[in-house]
PDB file of C-alpha atoms in Angstrom:
ATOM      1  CA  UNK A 227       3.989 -16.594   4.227  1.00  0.00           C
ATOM      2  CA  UNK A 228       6.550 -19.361   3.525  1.00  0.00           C
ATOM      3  CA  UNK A 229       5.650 -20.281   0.162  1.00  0.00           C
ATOM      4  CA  UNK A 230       6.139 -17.597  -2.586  1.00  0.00           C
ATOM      5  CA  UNK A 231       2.737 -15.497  -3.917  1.00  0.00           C
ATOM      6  CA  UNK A 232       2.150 -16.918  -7.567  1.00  0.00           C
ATOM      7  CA  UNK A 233       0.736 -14.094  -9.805  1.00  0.00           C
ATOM      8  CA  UNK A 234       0.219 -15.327 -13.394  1.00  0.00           C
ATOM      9  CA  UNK A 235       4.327 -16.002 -13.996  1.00  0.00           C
ATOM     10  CA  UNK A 236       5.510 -13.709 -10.862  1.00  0.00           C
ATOM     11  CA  UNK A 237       7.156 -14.933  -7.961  1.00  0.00           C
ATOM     12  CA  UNK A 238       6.766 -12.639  -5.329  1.00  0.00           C
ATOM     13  CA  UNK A 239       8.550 -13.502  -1.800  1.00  0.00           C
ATOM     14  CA  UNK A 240       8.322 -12.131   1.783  1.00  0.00           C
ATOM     15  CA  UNK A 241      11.300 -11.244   3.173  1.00  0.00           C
ATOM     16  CA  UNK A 242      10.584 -10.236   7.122  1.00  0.00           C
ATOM     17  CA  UNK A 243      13.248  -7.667   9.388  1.00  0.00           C
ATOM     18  CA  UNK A 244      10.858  -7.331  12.356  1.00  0.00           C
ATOM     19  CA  UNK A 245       7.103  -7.713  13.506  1.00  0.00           C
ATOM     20  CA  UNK A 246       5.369  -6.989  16.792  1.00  0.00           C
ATOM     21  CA  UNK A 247       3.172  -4.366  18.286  1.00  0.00           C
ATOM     22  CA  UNK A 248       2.785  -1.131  16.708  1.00  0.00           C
ATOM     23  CA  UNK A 249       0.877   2.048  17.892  1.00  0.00           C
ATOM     24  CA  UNK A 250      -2.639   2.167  18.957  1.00  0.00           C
ATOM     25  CA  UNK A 251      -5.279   3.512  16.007  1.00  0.00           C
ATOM     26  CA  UNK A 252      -6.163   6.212  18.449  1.00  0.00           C
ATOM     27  CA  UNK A 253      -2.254   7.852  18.781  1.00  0.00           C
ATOM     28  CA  UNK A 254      -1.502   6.806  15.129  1.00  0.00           C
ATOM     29  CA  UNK A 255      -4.842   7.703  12.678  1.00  0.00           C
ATOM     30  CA  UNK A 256      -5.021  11.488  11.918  1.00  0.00           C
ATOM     31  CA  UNK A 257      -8.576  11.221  12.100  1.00  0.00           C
ATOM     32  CA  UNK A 258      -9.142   8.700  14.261  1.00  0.00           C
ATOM     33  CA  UNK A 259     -12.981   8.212  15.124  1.00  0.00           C
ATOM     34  CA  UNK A 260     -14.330   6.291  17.989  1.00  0.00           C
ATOM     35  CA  UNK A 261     -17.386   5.561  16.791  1.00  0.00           C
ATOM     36  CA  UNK A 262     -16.507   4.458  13.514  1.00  0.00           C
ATOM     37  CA  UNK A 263     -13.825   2.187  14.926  1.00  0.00           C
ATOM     38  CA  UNK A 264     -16.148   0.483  17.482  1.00  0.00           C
ATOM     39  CA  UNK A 265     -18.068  -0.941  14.122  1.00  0.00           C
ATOM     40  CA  UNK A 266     -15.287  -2.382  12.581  1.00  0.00           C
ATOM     41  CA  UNK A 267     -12.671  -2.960  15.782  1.00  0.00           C
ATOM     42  CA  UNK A 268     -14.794  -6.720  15.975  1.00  0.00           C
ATOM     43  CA  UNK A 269     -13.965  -7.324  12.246  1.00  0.00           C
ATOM     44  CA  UNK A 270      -9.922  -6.889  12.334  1.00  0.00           C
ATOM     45  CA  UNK A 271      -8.738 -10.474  12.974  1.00  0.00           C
ATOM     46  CA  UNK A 272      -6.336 -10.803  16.250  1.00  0.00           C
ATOM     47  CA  UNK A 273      -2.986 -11.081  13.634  1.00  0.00           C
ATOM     48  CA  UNK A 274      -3.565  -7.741  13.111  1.00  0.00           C
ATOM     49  CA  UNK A 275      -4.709  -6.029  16.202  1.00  0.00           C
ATOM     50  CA  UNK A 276      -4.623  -6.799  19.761  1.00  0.00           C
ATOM     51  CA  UNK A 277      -7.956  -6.699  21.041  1.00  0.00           C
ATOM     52  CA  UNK A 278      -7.114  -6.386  25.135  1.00  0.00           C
ATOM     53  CA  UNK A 279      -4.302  -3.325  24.496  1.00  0.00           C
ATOM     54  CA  UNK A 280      -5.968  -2.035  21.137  1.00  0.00           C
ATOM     55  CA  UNK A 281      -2.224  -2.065  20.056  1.00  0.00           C
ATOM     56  CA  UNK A 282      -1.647  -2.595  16.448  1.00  0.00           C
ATOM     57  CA  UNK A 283       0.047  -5.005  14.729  1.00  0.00           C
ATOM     58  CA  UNK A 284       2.795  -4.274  12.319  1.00  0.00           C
ATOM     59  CA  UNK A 285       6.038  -5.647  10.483  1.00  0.00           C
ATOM     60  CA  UNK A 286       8.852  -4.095   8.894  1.00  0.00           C
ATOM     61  CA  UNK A 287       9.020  -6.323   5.273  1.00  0.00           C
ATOM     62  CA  UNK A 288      10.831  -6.726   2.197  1.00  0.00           C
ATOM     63  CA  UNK A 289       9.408  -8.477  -1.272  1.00  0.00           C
ATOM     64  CA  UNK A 290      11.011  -9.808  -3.873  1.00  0.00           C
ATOM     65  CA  UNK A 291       9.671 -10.401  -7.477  1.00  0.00           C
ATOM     66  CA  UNK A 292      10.976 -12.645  -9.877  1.00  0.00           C
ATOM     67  CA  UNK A 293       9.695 -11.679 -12.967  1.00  0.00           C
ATOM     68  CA  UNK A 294      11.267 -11.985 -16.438  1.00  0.00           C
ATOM     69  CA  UNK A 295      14.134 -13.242 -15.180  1.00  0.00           C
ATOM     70  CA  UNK A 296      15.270 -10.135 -13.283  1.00  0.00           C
ATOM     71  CA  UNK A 297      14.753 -10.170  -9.001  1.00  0.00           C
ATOM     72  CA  UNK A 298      13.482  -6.757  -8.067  1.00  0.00           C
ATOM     73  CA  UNK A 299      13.751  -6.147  -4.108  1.00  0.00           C
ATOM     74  CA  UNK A 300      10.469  -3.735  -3.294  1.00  0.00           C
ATOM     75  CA  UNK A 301      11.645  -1.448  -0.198  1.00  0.00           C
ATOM     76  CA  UNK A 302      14.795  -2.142   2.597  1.00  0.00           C
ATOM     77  CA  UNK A 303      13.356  -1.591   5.853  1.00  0.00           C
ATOM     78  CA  UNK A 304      15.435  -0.057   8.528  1.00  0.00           C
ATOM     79  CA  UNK A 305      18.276  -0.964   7.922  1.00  0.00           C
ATOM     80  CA  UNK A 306      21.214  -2.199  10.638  1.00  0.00           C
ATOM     81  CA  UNK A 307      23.947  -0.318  12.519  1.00  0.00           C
ATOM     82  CA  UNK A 308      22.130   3.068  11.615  1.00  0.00           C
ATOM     83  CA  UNK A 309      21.507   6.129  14.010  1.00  0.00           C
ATOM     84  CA  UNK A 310      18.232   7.164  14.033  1.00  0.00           C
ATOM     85  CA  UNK A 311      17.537   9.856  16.834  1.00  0.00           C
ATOM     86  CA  UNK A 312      14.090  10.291  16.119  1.00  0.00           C
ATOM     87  CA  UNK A 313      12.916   6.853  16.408  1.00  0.00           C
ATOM     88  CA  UNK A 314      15.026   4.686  18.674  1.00  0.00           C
ATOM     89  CA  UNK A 315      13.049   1.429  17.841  1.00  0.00           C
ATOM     90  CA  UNK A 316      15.096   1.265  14.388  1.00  0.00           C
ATOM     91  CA  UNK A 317      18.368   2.652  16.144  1.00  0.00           C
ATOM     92  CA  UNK A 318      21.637   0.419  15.665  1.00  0.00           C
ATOM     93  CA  UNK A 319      19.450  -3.267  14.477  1.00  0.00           C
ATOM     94  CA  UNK A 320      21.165  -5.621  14.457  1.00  0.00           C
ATOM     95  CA  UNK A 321      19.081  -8.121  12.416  1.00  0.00           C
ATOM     96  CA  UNK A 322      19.528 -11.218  10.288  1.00  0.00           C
ATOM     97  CA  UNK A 323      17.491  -9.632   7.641  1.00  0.00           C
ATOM     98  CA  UNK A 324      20.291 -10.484   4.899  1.00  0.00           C
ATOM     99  CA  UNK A 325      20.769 -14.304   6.166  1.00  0.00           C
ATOM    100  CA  UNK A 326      17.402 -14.322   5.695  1.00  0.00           C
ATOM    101  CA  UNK A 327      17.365 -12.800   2.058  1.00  0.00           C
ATOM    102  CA  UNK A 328      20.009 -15.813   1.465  1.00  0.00           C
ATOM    103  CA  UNK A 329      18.063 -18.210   2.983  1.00  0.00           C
ATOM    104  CA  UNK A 330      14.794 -17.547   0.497  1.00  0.00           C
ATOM    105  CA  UNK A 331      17.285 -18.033  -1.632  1.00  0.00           C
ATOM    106  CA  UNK A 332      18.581 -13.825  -3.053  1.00  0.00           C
ATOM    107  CA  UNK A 333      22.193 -13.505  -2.209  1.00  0.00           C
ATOM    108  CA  UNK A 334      22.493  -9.274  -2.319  1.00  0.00           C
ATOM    109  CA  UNK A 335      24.467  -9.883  -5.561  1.00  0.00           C
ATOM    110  CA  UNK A 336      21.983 -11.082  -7.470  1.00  0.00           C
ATOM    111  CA  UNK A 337      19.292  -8.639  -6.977  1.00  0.00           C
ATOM    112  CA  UNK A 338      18.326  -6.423 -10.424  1.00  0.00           C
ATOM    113  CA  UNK A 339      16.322  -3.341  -8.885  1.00  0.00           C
ATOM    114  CA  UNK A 340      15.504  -2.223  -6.152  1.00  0.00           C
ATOM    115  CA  UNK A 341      12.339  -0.226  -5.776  1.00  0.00           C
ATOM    116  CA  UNK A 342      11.666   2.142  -2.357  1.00  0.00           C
ATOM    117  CA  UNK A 343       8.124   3.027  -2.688  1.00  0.00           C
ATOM    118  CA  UNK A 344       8.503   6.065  -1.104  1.00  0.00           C
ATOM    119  CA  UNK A 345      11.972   7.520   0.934  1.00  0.00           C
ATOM    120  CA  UNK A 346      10.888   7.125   4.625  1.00  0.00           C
ATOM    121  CA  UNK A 347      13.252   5.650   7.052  1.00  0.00           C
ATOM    122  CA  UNK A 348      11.799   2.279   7.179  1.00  0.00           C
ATOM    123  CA  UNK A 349      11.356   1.643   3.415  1.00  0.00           C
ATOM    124  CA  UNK A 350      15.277   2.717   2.840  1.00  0.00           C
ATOM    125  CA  UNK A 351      17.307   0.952   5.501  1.00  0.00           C
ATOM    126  CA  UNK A 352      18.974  -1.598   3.551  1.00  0.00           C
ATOM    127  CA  UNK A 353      19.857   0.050   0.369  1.00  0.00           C
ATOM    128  CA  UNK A 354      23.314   0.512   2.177  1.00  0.00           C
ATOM    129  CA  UNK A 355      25.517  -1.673   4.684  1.00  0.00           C
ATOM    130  CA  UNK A 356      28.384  -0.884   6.948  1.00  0.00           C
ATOM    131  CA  UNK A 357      31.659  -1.096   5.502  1.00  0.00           C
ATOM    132  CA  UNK A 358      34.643  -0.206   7.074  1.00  0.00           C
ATOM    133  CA  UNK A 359      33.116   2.941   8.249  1.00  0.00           C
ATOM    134  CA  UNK A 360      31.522   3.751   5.329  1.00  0.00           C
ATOM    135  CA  UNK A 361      27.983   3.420   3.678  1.00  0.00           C
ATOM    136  CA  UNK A 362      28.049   1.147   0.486  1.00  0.00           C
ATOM    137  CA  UNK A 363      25.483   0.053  -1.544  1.00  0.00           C
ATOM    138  CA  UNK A 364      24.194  -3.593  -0.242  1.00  0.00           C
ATOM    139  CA  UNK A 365      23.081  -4.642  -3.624  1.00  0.00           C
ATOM    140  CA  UNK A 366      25.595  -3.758  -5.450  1.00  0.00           C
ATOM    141  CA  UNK A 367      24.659  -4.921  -9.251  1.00  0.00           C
ATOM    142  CA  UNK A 368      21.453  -3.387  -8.580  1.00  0.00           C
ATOM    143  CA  UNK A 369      20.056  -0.210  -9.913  1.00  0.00           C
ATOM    144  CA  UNK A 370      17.951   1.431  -7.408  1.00  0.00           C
ATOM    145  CA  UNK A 371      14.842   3.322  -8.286  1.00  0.00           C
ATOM    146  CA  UNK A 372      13.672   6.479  -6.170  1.00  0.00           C
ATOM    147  CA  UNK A 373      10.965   9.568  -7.092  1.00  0.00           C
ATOM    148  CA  UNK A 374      12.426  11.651  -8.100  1.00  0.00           C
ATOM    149  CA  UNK A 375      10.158  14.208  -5.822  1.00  0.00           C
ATOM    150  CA  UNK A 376      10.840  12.557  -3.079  1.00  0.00           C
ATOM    151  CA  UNK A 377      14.430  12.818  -3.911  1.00  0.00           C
ATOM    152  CA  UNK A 378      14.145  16.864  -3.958  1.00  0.00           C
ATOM    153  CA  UNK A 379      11.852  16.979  -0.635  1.00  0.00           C
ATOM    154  CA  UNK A 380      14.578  14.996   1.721  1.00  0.00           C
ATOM    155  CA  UNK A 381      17.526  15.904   0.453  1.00  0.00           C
ATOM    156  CA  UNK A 382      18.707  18.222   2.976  1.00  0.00           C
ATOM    157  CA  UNK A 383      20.466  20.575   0.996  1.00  0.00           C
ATOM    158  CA  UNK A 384      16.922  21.922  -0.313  1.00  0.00           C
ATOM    159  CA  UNK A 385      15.468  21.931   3.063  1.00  0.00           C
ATOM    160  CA  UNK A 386      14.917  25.911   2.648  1.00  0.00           C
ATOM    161  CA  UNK A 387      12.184  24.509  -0.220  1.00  0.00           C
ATOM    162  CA  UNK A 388      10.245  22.337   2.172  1.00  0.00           C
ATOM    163  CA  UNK A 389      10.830  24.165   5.541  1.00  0.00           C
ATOM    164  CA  UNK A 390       7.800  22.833   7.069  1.00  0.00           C
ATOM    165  CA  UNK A 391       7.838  18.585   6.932  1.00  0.00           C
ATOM    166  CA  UNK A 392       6.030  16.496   8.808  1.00  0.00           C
ATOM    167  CA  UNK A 393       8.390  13.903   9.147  1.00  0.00           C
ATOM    168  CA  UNK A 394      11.467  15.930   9.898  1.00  0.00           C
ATOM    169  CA  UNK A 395      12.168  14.931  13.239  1.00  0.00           C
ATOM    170  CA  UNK A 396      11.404  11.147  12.561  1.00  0.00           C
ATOM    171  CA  UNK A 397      13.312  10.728   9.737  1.00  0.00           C
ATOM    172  CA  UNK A 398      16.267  12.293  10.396  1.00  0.00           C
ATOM    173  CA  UNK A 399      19.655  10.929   8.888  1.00  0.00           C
ATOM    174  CA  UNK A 400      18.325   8.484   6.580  1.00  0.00           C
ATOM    175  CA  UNK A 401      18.877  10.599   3.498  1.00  0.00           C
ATOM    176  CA  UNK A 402      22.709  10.856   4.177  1.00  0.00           C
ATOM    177  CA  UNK A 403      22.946   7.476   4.976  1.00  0.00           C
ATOM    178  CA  UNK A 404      20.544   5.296   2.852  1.00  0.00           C
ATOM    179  CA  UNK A 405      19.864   7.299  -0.362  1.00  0.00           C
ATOM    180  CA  UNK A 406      22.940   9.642  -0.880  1.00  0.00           C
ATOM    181  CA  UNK A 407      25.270   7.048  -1.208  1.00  0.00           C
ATOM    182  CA  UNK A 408      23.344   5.459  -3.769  1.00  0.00           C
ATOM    183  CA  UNK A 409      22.877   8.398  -5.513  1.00  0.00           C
ATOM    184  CA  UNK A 410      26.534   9.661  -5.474  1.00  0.00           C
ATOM    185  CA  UNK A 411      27.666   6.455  -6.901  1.00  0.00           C
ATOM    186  CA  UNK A 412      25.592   6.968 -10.283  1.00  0.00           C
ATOM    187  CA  UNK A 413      23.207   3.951  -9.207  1.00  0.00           C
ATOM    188  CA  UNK A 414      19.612   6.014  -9.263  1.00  0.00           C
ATOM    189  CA  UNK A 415      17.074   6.086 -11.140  1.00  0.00           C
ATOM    190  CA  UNK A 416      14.437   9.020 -10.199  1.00  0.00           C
ATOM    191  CA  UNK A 417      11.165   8.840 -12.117  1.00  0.00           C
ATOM    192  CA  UNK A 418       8.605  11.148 -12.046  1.00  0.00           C
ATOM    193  CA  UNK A 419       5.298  10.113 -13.208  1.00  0.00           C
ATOM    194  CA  UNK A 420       3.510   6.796 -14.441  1.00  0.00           C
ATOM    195  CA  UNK A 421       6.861   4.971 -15.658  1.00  0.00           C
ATOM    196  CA  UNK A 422       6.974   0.971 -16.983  1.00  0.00           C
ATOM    197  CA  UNK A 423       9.854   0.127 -15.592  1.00  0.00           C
ATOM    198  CA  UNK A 424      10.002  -3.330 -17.932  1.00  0.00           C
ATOM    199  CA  UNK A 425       6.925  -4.887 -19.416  1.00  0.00           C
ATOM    200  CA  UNK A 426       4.619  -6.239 -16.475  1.00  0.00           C
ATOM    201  CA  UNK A 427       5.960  -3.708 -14.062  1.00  0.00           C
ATOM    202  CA  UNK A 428       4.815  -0.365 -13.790  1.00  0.00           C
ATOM    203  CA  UNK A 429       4.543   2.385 -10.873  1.00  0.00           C
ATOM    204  CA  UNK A 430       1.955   4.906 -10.432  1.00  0.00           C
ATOM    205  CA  UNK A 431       2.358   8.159  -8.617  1.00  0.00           C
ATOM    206  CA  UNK A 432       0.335   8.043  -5.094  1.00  0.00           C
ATOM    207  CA  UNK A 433       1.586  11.136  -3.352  1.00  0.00           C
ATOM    208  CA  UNK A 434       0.001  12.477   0.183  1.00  0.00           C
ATOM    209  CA  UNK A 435       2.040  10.365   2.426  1.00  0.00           C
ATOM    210  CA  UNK A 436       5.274  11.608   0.784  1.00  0.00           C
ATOM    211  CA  UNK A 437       5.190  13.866  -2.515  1.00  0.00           C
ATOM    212  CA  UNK A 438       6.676  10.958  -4.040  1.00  0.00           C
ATOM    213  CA  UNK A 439       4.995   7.775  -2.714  1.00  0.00           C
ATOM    214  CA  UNK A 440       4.103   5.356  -5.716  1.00  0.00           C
ATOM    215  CA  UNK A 441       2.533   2.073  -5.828  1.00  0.00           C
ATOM    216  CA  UNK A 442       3.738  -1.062  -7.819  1.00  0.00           C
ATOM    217  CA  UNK A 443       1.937  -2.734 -10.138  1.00  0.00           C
ATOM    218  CA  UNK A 444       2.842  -6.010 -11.400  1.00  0.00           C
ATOM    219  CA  UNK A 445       0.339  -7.964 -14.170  1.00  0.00           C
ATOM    220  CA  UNK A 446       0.953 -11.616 -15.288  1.00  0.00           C
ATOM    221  CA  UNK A 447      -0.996 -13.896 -17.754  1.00  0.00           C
ATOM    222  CA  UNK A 448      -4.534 -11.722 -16.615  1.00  0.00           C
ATOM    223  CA  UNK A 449      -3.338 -11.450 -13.339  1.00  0.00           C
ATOM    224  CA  UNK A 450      -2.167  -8.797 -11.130  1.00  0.00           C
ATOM    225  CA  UNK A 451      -0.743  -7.377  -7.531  1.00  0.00           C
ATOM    226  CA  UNK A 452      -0.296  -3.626  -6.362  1.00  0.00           C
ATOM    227  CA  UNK A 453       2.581  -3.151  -3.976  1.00  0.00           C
ATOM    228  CA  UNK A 454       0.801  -0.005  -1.954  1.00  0.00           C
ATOM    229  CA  UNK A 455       3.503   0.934   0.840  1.00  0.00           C
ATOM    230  CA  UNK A 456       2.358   3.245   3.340  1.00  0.00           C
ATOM    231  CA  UNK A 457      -0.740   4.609   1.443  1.00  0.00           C
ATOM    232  CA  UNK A 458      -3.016   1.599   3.528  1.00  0.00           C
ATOM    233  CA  UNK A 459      -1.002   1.067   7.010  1.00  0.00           C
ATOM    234  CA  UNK A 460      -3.412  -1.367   8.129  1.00  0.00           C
ATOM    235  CA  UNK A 461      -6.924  -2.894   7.394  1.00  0.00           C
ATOM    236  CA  UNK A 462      -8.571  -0.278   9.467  1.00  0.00           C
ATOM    237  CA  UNK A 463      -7.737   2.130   6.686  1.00  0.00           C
ATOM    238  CA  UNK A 464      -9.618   0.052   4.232  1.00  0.00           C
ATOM    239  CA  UNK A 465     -12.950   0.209   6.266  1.00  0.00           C
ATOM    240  CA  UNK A 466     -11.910   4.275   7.291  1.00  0.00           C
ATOM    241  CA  UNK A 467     -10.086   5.898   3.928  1.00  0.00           C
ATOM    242  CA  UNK A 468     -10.084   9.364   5.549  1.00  0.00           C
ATOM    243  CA  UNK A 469      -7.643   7.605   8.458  1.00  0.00           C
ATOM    244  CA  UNK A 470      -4.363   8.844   7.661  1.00  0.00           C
ATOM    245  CA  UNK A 471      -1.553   8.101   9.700  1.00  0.00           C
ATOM    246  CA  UNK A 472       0.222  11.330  11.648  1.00  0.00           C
ATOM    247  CA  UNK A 473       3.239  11.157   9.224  1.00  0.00           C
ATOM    248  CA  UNK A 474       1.305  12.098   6.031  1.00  0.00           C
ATOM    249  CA  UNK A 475       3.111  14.944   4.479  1.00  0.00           C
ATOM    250  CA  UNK A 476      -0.227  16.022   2.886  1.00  0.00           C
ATOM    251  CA  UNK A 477      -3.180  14.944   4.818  1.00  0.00           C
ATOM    252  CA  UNK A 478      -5.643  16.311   1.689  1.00  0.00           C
ATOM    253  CA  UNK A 479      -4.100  14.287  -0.946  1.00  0.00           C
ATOM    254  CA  UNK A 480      -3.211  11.337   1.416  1.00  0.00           C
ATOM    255  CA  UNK A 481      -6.840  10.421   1.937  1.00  0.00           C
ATOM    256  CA  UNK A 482      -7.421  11.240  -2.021  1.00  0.00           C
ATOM    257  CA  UNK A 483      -4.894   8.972  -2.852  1.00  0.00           C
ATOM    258  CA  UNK A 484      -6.175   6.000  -0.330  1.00  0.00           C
ATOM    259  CA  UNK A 485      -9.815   6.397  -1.712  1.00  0.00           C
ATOM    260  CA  UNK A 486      -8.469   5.999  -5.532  1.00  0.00           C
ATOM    261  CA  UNK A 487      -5.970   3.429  -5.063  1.00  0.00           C
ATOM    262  CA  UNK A 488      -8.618   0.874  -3.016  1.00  0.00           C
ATOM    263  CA  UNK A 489     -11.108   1.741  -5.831  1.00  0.00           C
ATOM    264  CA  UNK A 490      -8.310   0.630  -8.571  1.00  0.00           C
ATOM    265  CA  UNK A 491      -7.104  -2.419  -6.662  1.00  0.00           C
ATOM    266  CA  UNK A 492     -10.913  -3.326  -6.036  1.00  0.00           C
ATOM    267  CA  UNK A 493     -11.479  -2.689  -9.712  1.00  0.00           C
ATOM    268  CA  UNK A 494      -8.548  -4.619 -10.966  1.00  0.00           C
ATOM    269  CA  UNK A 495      -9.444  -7.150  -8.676  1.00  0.00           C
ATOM    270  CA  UNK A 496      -5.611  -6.619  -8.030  1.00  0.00           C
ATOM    271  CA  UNK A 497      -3.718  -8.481  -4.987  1.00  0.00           C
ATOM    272  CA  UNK A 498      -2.989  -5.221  -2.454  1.00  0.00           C
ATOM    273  CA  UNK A 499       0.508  -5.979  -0.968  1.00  0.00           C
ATOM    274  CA  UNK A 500       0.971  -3.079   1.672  1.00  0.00           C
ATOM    275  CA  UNK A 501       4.250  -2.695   3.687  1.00  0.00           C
ATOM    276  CA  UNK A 502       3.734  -3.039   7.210  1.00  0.00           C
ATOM    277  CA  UNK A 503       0.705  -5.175   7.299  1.00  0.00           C
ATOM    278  CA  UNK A 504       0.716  -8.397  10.039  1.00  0.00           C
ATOM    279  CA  UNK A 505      -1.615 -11.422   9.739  1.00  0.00           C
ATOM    280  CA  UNK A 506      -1.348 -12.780   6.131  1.00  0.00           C
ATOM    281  CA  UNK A 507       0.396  -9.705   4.833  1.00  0.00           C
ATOM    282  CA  UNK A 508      -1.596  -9.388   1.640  1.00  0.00           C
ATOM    283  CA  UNK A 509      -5.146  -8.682   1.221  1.00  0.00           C
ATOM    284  CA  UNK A 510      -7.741  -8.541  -1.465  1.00  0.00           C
ATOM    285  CA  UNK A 511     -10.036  -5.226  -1.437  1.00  0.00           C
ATOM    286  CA  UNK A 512     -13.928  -5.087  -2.421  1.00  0.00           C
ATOM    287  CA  UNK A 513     -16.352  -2.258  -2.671  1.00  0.00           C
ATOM    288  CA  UNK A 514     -18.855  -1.548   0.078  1.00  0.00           C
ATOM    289  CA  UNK A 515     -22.283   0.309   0.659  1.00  0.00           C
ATOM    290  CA  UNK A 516     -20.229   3.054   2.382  1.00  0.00           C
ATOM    291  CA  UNK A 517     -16.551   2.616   0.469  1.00  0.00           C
ATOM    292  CA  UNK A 518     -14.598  -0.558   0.704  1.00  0.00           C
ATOM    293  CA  UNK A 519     -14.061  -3.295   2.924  1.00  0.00           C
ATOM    294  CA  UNK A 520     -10.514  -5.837   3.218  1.00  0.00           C
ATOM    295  CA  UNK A 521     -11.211  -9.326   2.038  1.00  0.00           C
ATOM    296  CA  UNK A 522      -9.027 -12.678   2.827  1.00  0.00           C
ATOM    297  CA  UNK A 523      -7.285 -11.170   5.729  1.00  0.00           C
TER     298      UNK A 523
END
């Protein structure tokens, strides 16, 4: 996706710190079903699945909107120069994801807001830089905009609340390095709850994956695209709603959530922008005999 994503007077632009092969469906869908996957495996074009290792295919992204003449930055990725013990592959990066922020044309300066869709290592990363052994903000005009629930569930000092997470062990550090910082410096928003942030951009609670998770929404002259982060992984999920991927914090309302955000971005005939997804990145979502199906993959 070189050129920008038009949506009525919204740029939106693609901003890419790594791709490449993921997880299998079988080791990553809580859920996973053989038989269901067999009749759709055929329909999942080859950018986003590898049909001789079954491997998925993923990417770690950024987006920026232009819209009303503010640049809002939806999620960081992982971030460089961090530790992250429980997942090596986004240990110490080293990647040229800001030259190529600058290159699309967003020097870090200039962004308004950033937006994490939910606070999982991989949607946080960048929200700070290495600075002479310290973490600073790497947007630093910016005001950054976190749940506020998902604030409470990783911040370690109320671990005794939420003894039992999921994603403990994965995600361990990022809340000390990526979204304290910000927070200590007075430059965080938390919402809870349907909030418009500025007219044509509003997020909608869509917990399961995180207590926090929201989706974007962005609507333009009639037209409109939902930023979905992890609540749809990967088309698969689209064809098999109750798939939810093994770091759902709540399994129950993870799959509730999927269901009701496909049916709103099928009924809004709304552009779904997910996080990690390969091929074309995007993807339009219609309704099905049995539940939905992904469209312009």
């Amino acid at each position: 996706m070189n050129q920008p994503i038009v949506v009525g007077d919204a740029r939106i632009h693609r901003i890419e710190e790594w791709s490449g092969l993921f997880m299998t469906p079988q080791t990553l869908f809580a859920g996973f079903d053989a038989a269901d996957y067999a009749k759709v495996r055929e329909r999942i074009p080859a950018d986003y699945l590898d049909l001789d290792t079954d491997a998925l295919k993923a990417c770690l992204q950024s987006f920026v909107i232009e819209l009303g003449g503010r640049r809002i930055l939806i999620d960081t990725g992982a971030g460089n120069d961090k530790d992250r013990p429980g997942i090596p592959l986004f240990a110490h990066l080293a990647t040229p994801f800001l030259r190529s922020l600058e290159a699309a044309g967003f020097k870090r300066e200039s962004i308004d807001v950033v937006i994490c869709t939910h606070l999982h290592v991989d949607h946080v990363g960048w929200n700070t830089m290495l600075q002479d052994g310290q973490w600073v903000p790497t947007f630093p005009n910016a005001q950054y905009v976190f749940t506020d629930p998902d604030a409470q569930y990783w911040n370690p000092e109320n671990r005794s609340r939420y003894p039992d997470k999921v994603g403990e062990q994965v995600n361990a550090g990022f809340f000390e390095d990526s979204v304290q910082p910000i927070v200590e410096r007075g430059m965080a928003r938390l919402v809870t709850g349907p909030t418009t942030l500025f007219e044509g951009l509003t997020l909608h609670p869509a917990p399961g994956h995180t207590p926090g998770s929201q989706t974007i929404s962005i609507e333009s002259r009639g037209q409109r695209a939902t930023f979905v982060g992890d609540v749809v992984h990967h088309p698969l999920q689209v064809f098999c709603p109750d798939w939810n991927s093994i770091f759902c914090e709540n399994p129950d309302q993870a799959r509730a959530t999927r269901k009701a955000v496909l049916e709103r971005v099928a009924h809004e005939q709304a552009l779904m922008i997910p996080a990690h997804f390969a091929g074309r990145h995007v993807a339009r979502v219609a309704r099905a005999s049995r539940g939905f199906e992904p469209r312009d993959l």
